[in-house]
Amino acid sequence: MKRLVVLVMLLLGVGTLSAQQSFLDNQKMFPKVGEAYREKEEMLKKEFAKKGLTYPAKYIFVRSFKLDSEMEIWVKNSVADTFRLFKSYRVCTLSGKMGPKRKEGDRQVPEGFYYINDFNPNSNYHLSLGINYPNFSDRILSDPKKPGGEIYIHGDCITVGCIPLTNEFIDEVYILAVNAKNAGQDFIPVHVFPVKFSNSRSVDYLGNFSLTDNSSQQFWVELKTAYDYFEKHHRLPVVMVDDRGKYIM
């Protein structure tokens, strides 16, 4: 009888408590996420207010720069808005070298255009947000049998091919991502660049590196085009992938 009542409720659109539970409510049930909200949310609200931003942000955009060891969080609250920079976080360490990830075990942090595809509140690395490596481009250009995977933005400040933050920082980033997901942003974009192209010293280093890596040099030109577009407009570029795995705008 109980099963029948639940079925009728679902058919009528009434739903059960679990069916009505929001993504945010569900995440807060996990101890580390609940603790992060208790310790960080008021501080985040104050930081947003200080910068003239509305909390919680309905849309976020993540940019990470490998050589510069920096990760930025940009925010907005309507589709029509342009993104505004909320905060830059220090990335703990870098695994591998400049250049995209192309096979399992190469220790490389991916470079390219991704989105968050996993929220792990029980991560072995405190909290973690997965990105969808390999994407369409990676599937064409990487090792066809073993391209690698399970790339995360996570805590604990250690990495083998991921983007590591301190636990304090991942708490904040995780909260911002949960809030955006809860508001309806199903695809939170994550752009990973070898360097911050506005940093001349980083670009000079990349130029020296590319002298021995012509394939990466062309790849970085593709990435820079998208970087420049966002820098100019503070809107996400429309990036596509051709049948050779090349990013095109």
Coordinates of C-alpha atoms in Angstrom, one line a residue, residues 1-190:
M1 CA 0.0 0.0 0.0
K2 CA 2.8 2.4 0.9
R3 CA 4.5 1.8 -2.5
L4 CA 1.1 2.4 -4.3
V5 CA 0.6 5.8 -2.4
V6 CA 4.1 6.9 -3.4
L7 CA 3.5 5.9 -7.0
V8 CA 0.2 7.8 -7.1
M9 CA 1.9 10.9 -5.6
L10 CA 4.6 10.8 -8.3
L11 CA 2.1 10.4 -11.1
L12 CA 0.1 13.4 -9.7
G13 CA 3.3 15.5 -9.5
V14 CA 3.1 15.8 -5.8
G15 CA 6.5 14.1 -5.2
T16 CA 8.1 12.8 -2.0
L17 CA 10.4 14.7 0.3
S18 CA 13.4 13.2 -1.4
A19 CA 12.0 14.1 -4.9
Q20 CA 11.5 17.7 -3.7
Q21 CA 14.9 18.1 -2.1
S22 CA 17.1 20.6 -3.9
F23 CA 20.7 19.9 -5.1
L24 CA 21.9 22.3 -2.4
D25 CA 19.9 20.6 0.4
N26 CA 21.3 17.2 -0.8
Q27 CA 24.9 18.5 -0.8
K28 CA 24.6 20.0 2.7
M29 CA 23.7 16.6 4.1
F30 CA 27.3 15.5 3.5
P31 CA 29.5 16.4 6.6
K32 CA 32.3 18.2 4.8
V33 CA 29.9 20.3 2.6
G34 CA 27.7 21.2 5.6
E35 CA 30.8 22.3 7.5
A36 CA 32.0 24.4 4.6
Y37 CA 28.7 26.2 4.4
R38 CA 28.7 26.9 8.2
E39 CA 32.3 28.2 8.1
K40 CA 32.4 30.0 4.8
E41 CA 29.0 31.2 3.7
E42 CA 28.8 34.4 5.8
M43 CA 32.3 35.4 4.7
L44 CA 31.4 34.8 1.1
K45 CA 28.3 36.9 1.4
K46 CA 30.4 39.8 2.9
E47 CA 33.0 39.5 0.1
F48 CA 30.3 39.6 -2.6
A49 CA 28.7 42.6 -1.0
K50 CA 32.0 44.4 -0.7
K51 CA 32.5 44.0 -4.4
G52 CA 29.0 45.0 -5.3
L53 CA 28.0 41.4 -6.3
T54 CA 24.7 39.6 -5.6
Y55 CA 25.1 36.4 -3.6
P56 CA 24.6 33.6 -4.5
A57 CA 25.8 33.8 -8.0
K58 CA 23.5 32.0 -10.4
Y59 CA 26.3 31.6 -13.0
I60 CA 30.0 31.0 -12.4
F61 CA 32.9 30.6 -14.8
V62 CA 36.3 29.1 -13.8
R63 CA 39.6 30.0 -15.4
S64 CA 42.8 28.2 -14.4
F65 CA 46.4 29.1 -15.4
K66 CA 49.0 26.4 -15.1
L67 CA 52.3 28.3 -15.0
D68 CA 50.9 31.2 -13.1
S69 CA 49.4 28.8 -10.4
E70 CA 46.2 30.8 -10.4
M71 CA 42.5 30.0 -10.6
E72 CA 39.8 32.7 -11.1
I73 CA 36.1 32.6 -10.3
W74 CA 33.9 34.9 -12.4
V75 CA 30.2 35.4 -11.6
K76 CA 27.0 36.8 -12.9
N77 CA 23.3 36.5 -12.2
S78 CA 21.5 36.6 -15.5
V79 CA 22.2 35.3 -19.0
A80 CA 22.4 38.8 -20.4
D81 CA 25.0 40.0 -17.8
T82 CA 28.7 40.1 -18.5
F83 CA 30.9 38.2 -16.1
R84 CA 32.7 39.9 -13.2
L85 CA 35.7 38.7 -11.4
F86 CA 34.9 37.6 -7.9
K87 CA 38.2 36.1 -6.7
S88 CA 41.5 34.6 -7.7
Y89 CA 42.8 31.5 -5.8
R90 CA 46.3 30.3 -5.6
V91 CA 46.8 26.8 -7.1
C92 CA 49.1 24.8 -4.8
T93 CA 51.3 23.0 -7.3
L94 CA 51.7 22.0 -10.9
S95 CA 52.0 18.4 -12.2
G96 CA 53.7 17.8 -15.5
K97 CA 54.7 20.6 -17.8
M98 CA 53.2 23.1 -20.3
G99 CA 51.1 21.4 -23.0
P100 CA 47.8 19.5 -23.1
K101 CA 47.1 16.1 -21.6
R102 CA 47.3 13.4 -24.2
K103 CA 47.5 10.0 -22.5
E104 CA 47.0 8.2 -19.2
G105 CA 49.9 8.5 -16.8
D106 CA 51.6 11.5 -18.4
R107 CA 51.0 13.5 -15.3
Q108 CA 49.7 16.4 -17.4
V109 CA 47.1 18.9 -16.3
P110 CA 44.7 19.2 -19.3
E111 CA 44.5 22.4 -21.3
G112 CA 41.4 23.4 -23.1
F113 CA 37.7 24.1 -22.6
Y114 CA 35.7 21.9 -20.2
Y115 CA 32.8 22.0 -17.7
I116 CA 32.2 20.6 -14.3
N117 CA 30.7 17.1 -14.6
D118 CA 31.0 15.8 -11.0
F119 CA 30.5 17.0 -7.4
N120 CA 32.2 14.7 -5.0
P121 CA 31.4 15.6 -1.3
N122 CA 33.2 12.4 -0.1
S123 CA 36.5 13.0 -2.0
N124 CA 39.7 11.5 -0.7
Y125 CA 41.1 15.0 -1.3
H126 CA 38.6 16.9 1.0
L127 CA 36.1 18.1 -1.7
S128 CA 36.4 17.8 -5.4
L129 CA 34.8 19.0 -8.7
G130 CA 35.4 16.8 -11.7
I131 CA 35.9 18.3 -15.2
N132 CA 34.9 16.5 -18.4
Y133 CA 38.3 15.4 -19.7
P134 CA 38.6 14.0 -22.3
N135 CA 36.4 16.4 -24.2
F136 CA 35.6 16.1 -27.9
S137 CA 39.0 17.6 -28.9
D138 CA 40.9 15.4 -26.5
R139 CA 39.2 12.2 -27.8
I140 CA 40.5 13.0 -31.3
L141 CA 44.0 14.1 -30.3
S142 CA 44.8 11.9 -27.3
D143 CA 45.8 8.3 -27.1
P144 CA 42.7 6.5 -28.5
K145 CA 42.9 3.6 -26.0
K146 CA 44.1 5.3 -22.8
P147 CA 43.6 9.1 -22.9
G148 CA 43.4 9.2 -19.1
G149 CA 40.6 10.7 -17.0
E150 CA 39.3 11.5 -13.5
I151 CA 40.6 15.1 -13.6
Y152 CA 39.4 17.2 -10.6
I153 CA 39.7 20.5 -8.9
H154 CA 40.2 19.4 -5.4
G155 CA 41.7 20.0 -1.9
D156 CA 44.6 18.6 0.1
C157 CA 47.2 20.6 -2.0
I158 CA 48.6 17.6 -3.8
T159 CA 48.2 16.5 -7.4
V160 CA 49.1 14.1 -10.3
G161 CA 47.4 15.9 -13.2
C162 CA 44.6 17.7 -11.4
I163 CA 44.2 21.3 -10.1
P164 CA 44.9 21.3 -6.4
L165 CA 43.8 24.0 -3.9
T166 CA 44.1 24.3 -0.1
N167 CA 41.1 22.8 1.7
E168 CA 40.1 26.4 2.7
F169 CA 40.0 27.4 -0.9
I170 CA 38.2 24.4 -2.3
D171 CA 35.5 24.9 0.4
E172 CA 34.7 28.3 -1.1
V173 CA 34.9 27.2 -4.8
Y174 CA 32.7 24.1 -4.0
I175 CA 30.1 26.3 -2.3
L176 CA 30.0 28.7 -5.3
A177 CA 29.7 25.7 -7.7
V178 CA 26.9 24.1 -5.7
N179 CA 25.0 27.4 -5.5
A180 CA 25.2 27.8 -9.3
K181 CA 24.2 24.2 -10.0
N182 CA 21.3 24.6 -7.6
A183 CA 20.2 27.8 -9.5
G184 CA 20.1 25.8 -12.7
Q185 CA 23.6 26.1 -14.2
D186 CA 24.0 22.5 -15.4
F187 CA 27.2 23.2 -17.3
I188 CA 29.7 25.3 -15.3
P189 CA 32.5 26.1 -17.8
V190 CA 36.2 25.6 -16.8

